[in-house]
mmCIF file of C-alpha atoms and ligand atoms in Angstrom:
data_model
loop_
_atom_site.group_PDB
_atom_site.id
_atom_site.type_symbol
_atom_site.label_atom_id
_atom_site.label_comp_id
_atom_site.label_asym_id
_atom_site.label_seq_id
_atom_site.Cartn_x
_atom_site.Cartn_y
_atom_site.Cartn_z
ATOM 1 C CA MET A 275 93.022 129.335 65.305
ATOM 2 C CA LYS A 276 93.880 130.852 68.888
ATOM 3 C CA ALA A 277 96.045 129.097 71.743
ATOM 4 C CA LEU A 278 97.526 130.259 74.619
ATOM 5 C CA ARG A 279 100.851 128.919 73.866
ATOM 6 C CA PHE A 280 104.435 129.709 76.031
ATOM 7 C CA HIS A 281 107.804 129.547 74.228
ATOM 8 C CA GLN A 282 110.282 129.072 76.990
ATOM 9 C CA TYR A 283 109.313 127.772 80.178
ATOM 10 C CA GLY A 284 109.427 130.395 82.630
ATOM 11 C CA GLY A 285 106.679 131.558 84.614
ATOM 12 C CA PRO A 286 103.458 133.269 83.761
ATOM 13 C CA GLU A 287 104.985 135.688 81.535
ATOM 14 C CA VAL A 288 105.750 133.631 79.184
ATOM 15 C CA LEU A 289 102.523 132.405 78.905
ATOM 16 C CA GLN A 290 100.957 134.425 74.917
ATOM 17 C CA ILE A 291 97.539 134.063 72.796
ATOM 18 C CA ASP A 292 99.455 132.657 69.275
ATOM 19 C CA ASP A 293 98.147 132.565 66.334
ATOM 20 C CA VAL A 294 99.035 128.652 65.067
ATOM 21 C CA PRO A 295 97.143 126.889 62.024
ATOM 22 C CA ILE A 296 94.936 123.787 62.970
ATOM 23 C CA PRO A 297 95.635 120.327 63.527
ATOM 24 C CA GLU A 298 95.241 117.583 61.008
ATOM 25 C CA PRO A 299 94.300 114.690 62.837
ATOM 26 C CA GLY A 300 96.004 110.784 61.917
ATOM 27 C CA THR A 301 95.165 108.352 62.571
ATOM 28 C CA GLY A 302 92.927 107.387 65.220
ATOM 29 C CA GLU A 303 92.443 111.053 65.563
ATOM 30 C CA VAL A 304 89.502 113.252 65.777
ATOM 31 C CA LEU A 305 90.176 117.173 64.799
ATOM 32 C CA VAL A 306 87.687 118.307 67.895
ATOM 33 C CA ARG A 307 86.341 122.322 67.864
ATOM 34 C CA VAL A 308 87.198 123.179 71.498
ATOM 35 C CA SER A 309 84.352 124.736 74.317
ATOM 36 C CA GLY A 310 86.393 123.859 77.593
ATOM 37 C CA SER A 311 89.090 123.616 78.664
ATOM 38 C CA GLY A 312 89.561 122.849 81.791
ATOM 39 C CA VAL A 313 93.545 124.531 84.101
ATOM 40 C CA ASN A 314 95.275 121.785 86.062
ATOM 41 C CA PRO A 315 98.482 122.252 88.917
ATOM 42 C CA VAL A 316 99.851 120.252 85.459
ATOM 43 C CA ASP A 317 100.264 123.258 83.467
ATOM 44 C CA TRP A 318 101.824 125.315 85.463
ATOM 45 C CA LYS A 319 104.605 122.278 86.204
ATOM 46 C CA LEU A 320 105.005 122.008 83.174
ATOM 47 C CA ARG A 321 105.384 124.930 81.947
ATOM 48 C CA GLU A 322 108.433 126.060 84.580
ATOM 49 C CA GLY A 323 109.541 123.225 83.416
ATOM 50 C CA HIS A 324 109.521 121.520 86.722
ATOM 51 C CA LEU A 325 109.420 117.755 84.862
ATOM 52 C CA LYS A 326 110.748 118.194 81.221
ATOM 53 C CA ASP A 327 114.120 115.229 82.218
ATOM 54 C CA TYR A 328 110.460 112.646 82.300
ATOM 55 C CA TRP A 329 107.536 114.907 80.159
ATOM 56 C CA PRO A 330 110.067 117.100 77.782
ATOM 57 C CA LEU A 331 107.425 119.864 75.124
ATOM 58 C CA GLN A 332 108.151 120.660 71.669
ATOM 59 C CA LEU A 333 108.073 124.039 71.943
ATOM 60 C CA PRO A 334 106.645 126.526 71.316
ATOM 61 C CA ALA A 335 103.603 124.793 73.102
ATOM 62 C CA ILE A 336 100.315 124.776 73.949
ATOM 63 C CA VAL A 337 99.256 124.899 77.415
ATOM 64 C CA SER A 338 96.545 122.729 79.391
ATOM 65 C CA ARG A 339 95.623 118.718 78.630
ATOM 66 C CA GLU A 340 92.492 118.686 79.262
ATOM 67 C CA PHE A 341 89.058 119.192 77.103
ATOM 68 C CA SER A 342 85.485 118.978 76.234
ATOM 69 C CA GLY A 343 83.910 120.409 72.558
ATOM 70 C CA THR A 344 82.407 119.233 69.549
ATOM 71 C CA ILE A 345 84.184 116.621 67.053
ATOM 72 C CA GLU A 346 84.692 118.515 63.962
ATOM 73 C CA ARG A 347 86.649 115.170 61.698
ATOM 74 C CA LEU A 348 87.202 111.415 62.292
ATOM 75 C CA GLY A 349 91.074 111.051 61.576
ATOM 76 C CA ASP A 350 90.672 107.676 58.961
ATOM 77 C CA GLY A 351 90.145 104.221 61.556
ATOM 78 C CA VAL A 352 87.625 105.966 63.518
ATOM 79 C CA SER A 353 84.465 104.529 64.251
ATOM 80 C CA GLY A 354 81.978 104.196 67.216
ATOM 81 C CA PHE A 355 82.107 108.197 66.769
ATOM 82 C CA SER A 356 80.054 111.507 64.838
ATOM 83 C CA VAL A 357 80.454 114.461 63.295
ATOM 84 C CA GLY A 358 79.334 116.183 66.112
ATOM 85 C CA ASP A 359 78.991 114.536 68.623
ATOM 86 C CA GLU A 360 79.841 116.220 72.234
ATOM 87 C CA ILE A 361 83.003 115.123 74.210
ATOM 88 C CA TYR A 362 85.659 115.613 76.925
ATOM 89 C CA GLY A 363 88.808 114.159 77.444
ATOM 90 C CA ILE A 364 92.648 114.640 77.845
ATOM 91 C CA ALA A 365 94.685 115.641 75.068
ATOM 92 C CA ASP A 366 97.945 117.869 74.799
ATOM 93 C CA GLY A 367 97.872 121.741 73.150
ATOM 94 C CA SER A 368 93.564 121.902 75.464
ATOM 95 C CA CYS A 369 93.809 125.913 75.045
ATOM 96 C CA ALA A 370 92.893 126.422 72.316
ATOM 97 C CA ASP A 371 90.178 127.036 69.112
ATOM 98 C CA TYR A 372 91.325 122.671 68.483
ATOM 99 C CA LEU A 373 92.884 120.352 69.211
ATOM 100 C CA VAL A 374 93.627 116.353 67.979
ATOM 101 C CA ALA A 375 92.446 113.830 69.869
ATOM 102 C CA LYS A 376 93.093 110.282 69.855
ATOM 103 C CA VAL A 377 90.595 106.934 70.294
ATOM 104 C CA GLY A 378 90.507 105.813 73.483
ATOM 105 C CA ASP A 379 91.949 108.792 75.373
ATOM 106 C CA PHE A 380 88.045 110.936 75.823
ATOM 107 C CA ALA A 381 84.341 109.622 75.687
ATOM 108 C CA LEU A 382 81.074 111.126 75.058
ATOM 109 C CA LYS A 383 80.400 114.198 77.782
ATOM 110 C CA PRO A 384 77.713 113.513 80.762
ATOM 111 C CA PRO A 385 75.048 114.827 78.321
ATOM 112 C CA SER A 386 73.456 116.825 81.791
ATOM 113 C CA MET A 387 76.163 119.196 81.676
ATOM 114 C CA ASP A 388 77.296 122.346 80.262
ATOM 115 C CA LEU A 389 80.231 121.400 77.525
ATOM 116 C CA PRO A 390 82.274 124.389 79.245
ATOM 117 C CA ASP A 391 82.214 123.214 82.215
ATOM 118 C CA SER A 392 82.882 119.187 81.520
ATOM 119 C CA GLY A 393 85.979 119.971 79.959
ATOM 120 C CA GLY A 394 86.804 120.359 84.181
ATOM 121 C CA VAL A 395 86.135 117.338 84.621
ATOM 122 C CA PRO A 396 88.462 114.594 82.977
ATOM 123 C CA LEU A 397 91.723 114.910 84.280
ATOM 124 C CA ALA A 398 90.763 115.448 87.666
ATOM 125 C CA ALA A 399 88.245 112.269 87.844
ATOM 126 C CA MET A 400 90.108 110.095 86.181
ATOM 127 C CA THR A 401 92.903 111.107 88.830
ATOM 128 C CA ALA A 402 90.087 110.246 92.003
ATOM 129 C CA TYR A 403 88.809 107.682 90.248
ATOM 130 C CA GLN A 404 92.442 105.552 89.784
ATOM 131 C CA GLY A 405 92.751 106.674 93.065
ATOM 132 C CA LEU A 406 91.089 105.489 94.979
ATOM 133 C CA PHE A 407 89.721 102.410 92.223
ATOM 134 C CA ASP A 408 92.238 101.104 90.638
ATOM 135 C CA HIS A 409 95.322 101.959 93.161
ATOM 136 C CA GLY A 410 93.299 101.618 96.930
ATOM 137 C CA GLY A 411 91.109 98.790 96.129
ATOM 138 C CA ILE A 412 87.842 101.016 97.805
ATOM 139 C CA GLN A 413 86.128 99.473 98.855
ATOM 140 C CA ALA A 414 82.393 99.497 101.047
ATOM 141 C CA GLY A 415 82.068 100.168 104.947
ATOM 142 C CA GLN A 416 86.200 101.321 105.020
ATOM 143 C CA LYS A 417 87.361 104.799 106.229
ATOM 144 C CA VAL A 418 88.747 107.137 103.376
ATOM 145 C CA LEU A 419 90.956 110.092 104.572
ATOM 146 C CA ILE A 420 91.338 112.854 101.277
ATOM 147 C CA HIS A 421 93.447 115.697 101.884
ATOM 148 C CA ALA A 422 92.424 118.428 99.877
ATOM 149 C CA ALA A 423 89.103 117.312 100.022
ATOM 150 C CA THR A 424 87.933 120.720 98.158
ATOM 151 C CA GLY A 425 90.931 120.702 95.523
ATOM 152 C CA GLY A 426 89.719 119.861 92.147
ATOM 153 C CA VAL A 427 91.101 115.738 92.700
ATOM 154 C CA GLY A 428 89.839 115.685 95.916
ATOM 155 C CA SER A 429 86.225 117.197 95.386
ATOM 156 C CA PHE A 430 86.085 114.156 93.250
ATOM 157 C CA ALA A 431 86.725 111.824 95.542
ATOM 158 C CA VAL A 432 85.170 112.339 98.124
ATOM 159 C CA GLN A 433 82.220 111.658 95.788
ATOM 160 C CA MET A 434 84.270 109.399 93.724
ATOM 161 C CA ALA A 435 84.653 106.962 97.612
ATOM 162 C CA LYS A 436 80.732 108.005 98.975
ATOM 163 C CA TRP A 437 79.320 106.438 96.200
ATOM 164 C CA ALA A 438 81.445 103.833 96.684
ATOM 165 C CA GLY A 439 80.176 102.945 100.667
ATOM 166 C CA ALA A 440 83.162 104.643 102.426
ATOM 167 C CA THR A 441 82.653 106.933 105.190
ATOM 168 C CA VAL A 442 84.486 110.232 104.625
ATOM 169 C CA TYR A 443 87.420 111.567 106.459
ATOM 170 C CA GLY A 444 88.027 114.703 104.575
ATOM 171 C CA THR A 445 90.319 117.778 105.711
ATOM 172 C CA ALA A 446 90.181 121.510 104.192
ATOM 173 C CA SER A 447 90.584 125.244 105.004
ATOM 174 C CA ALA A 448 88.115 126.275 108.836
ATOM 175 C CA ASN A 449 85.965 128.239 105.807
ATOM 176 C CA ARG A 450 85.642 125.165 104.072
ATOM 177 C CA LEU A 451 84.616 122.517 106.533
ATOM 178 C CA ASP A 452 80.493 123.751 105.262
ATOM 179 C CA SER A 453 81.273 122.638 101.458
ATOM 180 C CA ILE A 454 83.561 119.662 102.018
ATOM 181 C CA ALA A 455 80.005 117.862 104.639
ATOM 182 C CA ASP A 456 78.139 119.097 101.412
ATOM 183 C CA PHE A 457 79.620 116.757 98.905
ATOM 184 C CA GLY A 458 79.378 114.473 100.849
ATOM 185 C CA VAL A 459 82.713 114.373 103.541
ATOM 186 C CA ASP A 460 81.498 112.771 107.673
ATOM 187 C CA VAL A 461 84.360 113.935 109.132
ATOM 188 C CA PRO A 462 85.707 117.111 108.560
ATOM 189 C CA ILE A 463 89.104 118.281 108.913
ATOM 190 C CA ASP A 464 90.414 121.727 109.387
ATOM 191 C CA TYR A 465 93.913 120.884 107.918
ATOM 192 C CA LYS A 466 95.498 124.116 109.620
ATOM 193 C CA ALA A 467 93.727 124.048 113.554
ATOM 194 C CA GLN A 468 93.646 120.079 113.835
ATOM 195 C CA ARG A 469 96.090 117.485 113.951
ATOM 196 C CA PHE A 470 94.123 114.937 110.989
ATOM 197 C CA GLU A 471 96.810 111.769 111.863
ATOM 198 C CA GLU A 472 94.286 112.242 115.516
ATOM 199 C CA VAL A 473 91.003 112.972 113.967
ATOM 200 C CA ALA A 474 90.858 110.047 111.120
ATOM 201 C CA LYS A 475 92.022 107.175 112.720
ATOM 202 C CA ASP A 476 92.636 103.229 110.937
ATOM 203 C CA VAL A 477 91.130 104.668 108.153
ATOM 204 C CA ASP A 478 91.987 101.902 105.244
ATOM 205 C CA LEU A 479 93.661 104.666 102.671
ATOM 206 C CA VAL A 480 94.986 108.430 102.239
ATOM 207 C CA LEU A 481 94.227 109.581 99.060
ATOM 208 C CA ASP A 482 97.146 111.928 99.621
ATOM 209 C CA THR A 483 96.891 114.752 96.752
ATOM 210 C CA VAL A 484 99.366 117.432 98.973
ATOM 211 C CA GLY A 485 102.522 114.866 99.516
ATOM 212 C CA GLY A 486 106.112 116.353 101.707
ATOM 213 C CA GLU A 487 104.255 116.498 105.697
ATOM 214 C CA THR A 488 101.342 115.247 104.416
ATOM 215 C CA ALA A 489 102.292 112.334 103.884
ATOM 216 C CA GLU A 490 104.265 111.665 106.827
ATOM 217 C CA ARG A 491 102.193 112.343 108.707
ATOM 218 C CA SER A 492 99.384 109.593 106.948
ATOM 219 C CA LEU A 493 100.799 106.719 107.722
ATOM 220 C CA ALA A 494 99.773 107.507 111.770
ATOM 221 C CA SER A 495 96.644 108.312 110.093
ATOM 222 C CA LEU A 496 96.707 104.430 108.368
ATOM 223 C CA LYS A 497 96.028 100.987 109.829
ATOM 224 C CA SER A 498 98.126 98.298 109.577
ATOM 225 C CA GLY A 499 97.345 96.884 105.959
ATOM 226 C CA GLY A 500 95.691 99.638 105.028
ATOM 227 C CA VAL A 501 97.515 102.118 101.757
ATOM 228 C CA LEU A 502 98.704 105.611 101.094
ATOM 229 C CA VAL A 503 97.833 106.606 97.839
ATOM 230 C CA SER A 504 99.983 109.740 95.736
ATOM 231 C CA THR A 505 99.722 111.962 92.995
ATOM 232 C CA VAL A 506 102.612 113.659 94.068
ATOM 233 C CA GLY A 507 104.943 111.136 94.291
ATOM 234 C CA ALA A 508 104.990 110.564 97.630
ATOM 235 C CA GLU A 509 105.884 107.294 99.061
ATOM 236 C CA PRO A 510 106.647 107.809 102.790
ATOM 237 C CA LYS A 511 106.814 103.950 105.207
ATOM 238 C CA ARG A 512 105.530 102.556 107.588
ATOM 239 C CA ASP A 513 106.072 98.863 108.407
ATOM 240 C CA GLY A 514 102.874 97.082 107.618
ATOM 241 C CA VAL A 515 101.122 99.249 104.885
ATOM 242 C CA ARG A 516 101.484 100.053 101.464
ATOM 243 C CA SER A 517 102.962 103.414 100.392
ATOM 244 C CA VAL A 518 102.118 104.065 95.375
ATOM 245 C CA SER A 519 102.046 107.031 94.265
ATOM 246 C CA PHE A 520 100.756 107.297 89.829
ATOM 247 C CA MET A 521 100.450 108.994 86.839
ATOM 248 C CA MET A 522 96.891 109.341 85.443
ATOM 249 C CA LYS A 523 96.207 107.143 82.680
ATOM 250 C CA PRO A 524 93.392 108.609 80.391
ATOM 251 C CA SER A 525 90.875 106.125 79.554
ATOM 252 C CA HIS A 526 87.742 106.099 77.547
ATOM 253 C CA ASP A 527 85.730 103.852 79.868
ATOM 254 C CA GLN A 528 86.931 105.183 82.827
ATOM 255 C CA LEU A 529 85.217 108.382 81.126
ATOM 256 C CA SER A 530 81.835 107.055 80.273
ATOM 257 C CA LYS A 531 82.200 105.087 83.887
ATOM 258 C CA ILE A 532 82.557 109.519 84.976
ATOM 259 C CA SER A 533 79.498 110.413 82.634
ATOM 260 C CA ASP A 534 77.429 108.481 84.179
ATOM 261 C CA LEU A 535 77.870 109.029 87.523
ATOM 262 C CA ILE A 536 77.327 112.634 86.907
ATOM 263 C CA GLN A 537 74.351 111.872 84.175
ATOM 264 C CA ASP A 538 73.139 109.887 87.478
ATOM 265 C CA LEU A 539 73.760 112.058 90.000
ATOM 266 C CA LYS A 540 75.986 110.605 91.926
ATOM 267 C CA VAL A 541 78.728 113.575 91.405
ATOM 268 C CA ARG A 542 78.417 117.046 90.511
ATOM 269 C CA PRO A 543 81.655 118.780 89.889
ATOM 270 C CA VAL A 544 82.515 121.650 91.335
ATOM 271 C CA ILE A 545 83.538 124.380 89.017
ATOM 272 C CA ASP A 546 84.982 127.372 90.506
ATOM 273 C CA ALA A 547 84.525 129.746 87.494
ATOM 274 C CA VAL A 548 84.797 129.332 83.683
ATOM 275 C CA VAL A 549 86.286 131.776 82.062
ATOM 276 C CA PRO A 550 86.667 133.249 78.694
ATOM 277 C CA LEU A 551 90.288 132.770 76.864
ATOM 278 C CA ILE A 552 91.250 136.694 77.373
ATOM 279 C CA ARG A 553 91.457 135.829 80.826
ATOM 280 C CA ALA A 554 93.383 131.670 80.872
ATOM 281 C CA ILE A 555 95.662 133.687 82.201
ATOM 282 C CA GLU A 556 94.974 135.187 85.093
ATOM 283 C CA ALA A 557 93.467 131.332 85.449
ATOM 284 C CA GLN A 558 96.750 129.790 85.088
ATOM 285 C CA LYS A 559 98.099 131.884 88.256
ATOM 286 C CA GLU A 560 95.363 130.920 90.323
ATOM 287 C CA SER A 561 96.202 127.913 89.600
ATOM 288 C CA GLN A 562 98.902 128.720 90.874
ATOM 289 C CA THR A 563 98.105 129.315 94.168
ATOM 290 C CA GLY A 564 97.144 125.929 95.466
ATOM 291 C CA HIS A 565 93.502 127.343 96.626
ATOM 292 C CA ILE A 566 91.416 126.781 94.801
ATOM 293 C CA MET A 567 87.955 125.247 95.206
ATOM 294 C CA GLY A 568 86.973 122.587 92.525
ATOM 295 C CA LYS A 569 87.594 123.062 88.737
ATOM 296 C CA LEU A 570 88.883 126.124 86.891
ATOM 297 C CA VAL A 571 88.023 125.984 83.215
ATOM 298 C CA VAL A 572 88.878 128.685 80.373
ATOM 299 C CA ASP A 573 86.064 128.436 77.626
ATOM 300 C CA VAL A 574 87.962 128.704 74.667
ATOM 301 C CA ARG A 575 84.585 130.171 72.267
ATOM 302 C CA ARG A 576 84.486 133.025 75.028
HETATM 303 N N1 NAP B 880 99.039 111.820 89.050
HETATM 304 C C1 NAP B 880 98.633 112.587 88.640
HETATM 305 O O1 NAP B 880 98.058 111.857 87.461
HETATM 306 C C2 NAP B 880 97.433 114.245 88.646
HETATM 307 C C3 NAP B 880 96.304 113.861 88.122
HETATM 308 C C4 NAP B 880 95.371 115.392 88.783
HETATM 309 C C5 NAP B 880 96.901 115.888 89.627
HETATM 310 N N2 NAP B 880 98.117 116.386 90.634
HETATM 311 C C6 NAP B 880 98.335 116.253 91.427
HETATM 312 O O2 NAP B 880 98.432 116.598 92.817
HETATM 313 C C7 NAP B 880 97.434 117.507 93.215
HETATM 314 C C8 NAP B 880 96.472 118.378 93.534
HETATM 315 O O3 NAP B 880 95.566 118.502 92.130
HETATM 316 P P1 NAP B 880 94.142 118.891 92.381
HETATM 317 O O4 NAP B 880 94.012 119.303 90.827
HETATM 318 O O5 NAP B 880 93.010 118.195 93.116
HETATM 319 O O6 NAP B 880 94.695 120.621 93.034
HETATM 320 P P2 NAP B 880 94.584 121.689 93.227
HETATM 321 O O7 NAP B 880 92.803 122.053 92.640
HETATM 322 O O8 NAP B 880 95.216 123.079 92.483
HETATM 323 O O9 NAP B 880 94.066 121.521 95.270
HETATM 324 C C9 NAP B 880 94.218 122.376 95.472
HETATM 325 C C10 NAP B 880 93.322 122.522 97.243
HETATM 326 O O10 NAP B 880 94.057 121.891 97.958
HETATM 327 C C11 NAP B 880 93.738 122.730 98.705
HETATM 328 N N3 NAP B 880 94.440 122.478 99.774
HETATM 329 C C12 NAP B 880 96.310 122.538 100.127
HETATM 330 N N4 NAP B 880 97.363 122.612 101.154
HETATM 331 C C13 NAP B 880 95.930 121.766 101.581
HETATM 332 C C14 NAP B 880 96.736 120.583 103.195
HETATM 333 N N5 NAP B 880 98.320 121.046 103.211
HETATM 334 N N6 NAP B 880 95.835 120.322 103.677
HETATM 335 C C15 NAP B 880 95.038 120.277 102.313
HETATM 336 N N7 NAP B 880 94.326 120.948 101.987
HETATM 337 C C16 NAP B 880 94.917 121.366 101.073
HETATM 338 C C17 NAP B 880 93.363 123.674 99.349
HETATM 339 O O11 NAP B 880 92.914 123.984 99.817
HETATM 340 P P3 NAP B 880 92.244 126.035 100.081
HETATM 341 O O12 NAP B 880 92.163 126.974 99.325
HETATM 342 O O13 NAP B 880 91.782 126.272 101.792
HETATM 343 O O14 NAP B 880 94.301 126.089 101.169
HETATM 344 C C18 NAP B 880 92.807 124.042 98.118
HETATM 345 O O15 NAP B 880 91.066 123.853 97.680
HETATM 346 C C19 NAP B 880 98.593 118.946 92.065
HETATM 347 O O16 NAP B 880 99.622 118.925 93.241
HETATM 348 C C20 NAP B 880 98.994 118.470 90.773
HETATM 349 O O17 NAP B 880 99.846 117.833 90.595
HETATM 350 C C21 NAP B 880 98.856 114.389 89.905
#
């Protein structure tokens, strides 16, 4: 099968499309014929070795971690799924014709979504869900500030926060303020021209996917008792507020819930582009610029 791999840590120049053996599903695993492989910032962070102290890779490694596809074969002990089921989820090495996924890390994809596009949903959508609900404890009627509302995580988070009944403040570049208002942001903020903390005040929850100065300044937006939830390890301190950072954990139940939200049109995934495997390296470079709108997906069958 074809797979986008790197044999050593480094920049995009270490990426190459290789011919590799099809993996074997073990107990509690399924073999998936991949359709969509979602591109995420973690792909370049892993490839460049930024995470290798606590997330070492066996090289050569196949790129990307989220997928959609069709179950090709069931490993021992797998029940509740059948060959031919269209699923989406998290598995190492998704930018390939086939992968092995663990039961518990995937669910049936939303029926209304095209199979390739749905490969761009699981990682960002579960991160948004866990940030808002599991770590942020979002409640109806709260004020929530979502940074990078145009990003993969942010574009899901805005819609989920609206579904939860919150008033949503969101940051984006000037030319994308209309877009984030379309996803549901009540108060769009131009992060380059405005001090967001002067607009978003007394908020209950900040979901921060930017970090650094943005995380520090976000403390001023929070009301006493509020919480800052970070996807990038930022835990700035202020008396009377809580800061927490987390790593997304795959969850079958949350993916099923996300399928329902998409099916019920509560959440509409923002897919920037779906590109063929031959353009996968360009997609990786584009993601690394940090200026994607929504999600980029590689359709490995094209
Ligand atoms: N902890 C976890 O489990 C977890 C899971 C998923 C993601 N993450 C991390 O979370 C971060 C975000 O992920 P993502 O997939 O959402 O990234 P992304 O889609 O690549 O984010 C890109 C977006 O961020 C916007 N942006 C950049 N700087 C900004 C700023 N200072 N203020 C407001 N918006 C800004 C960009 O808008 P402009 O182009 O208009 O500037 C662009 O639309 C990444 O660092 C990723 O590694 C962590």
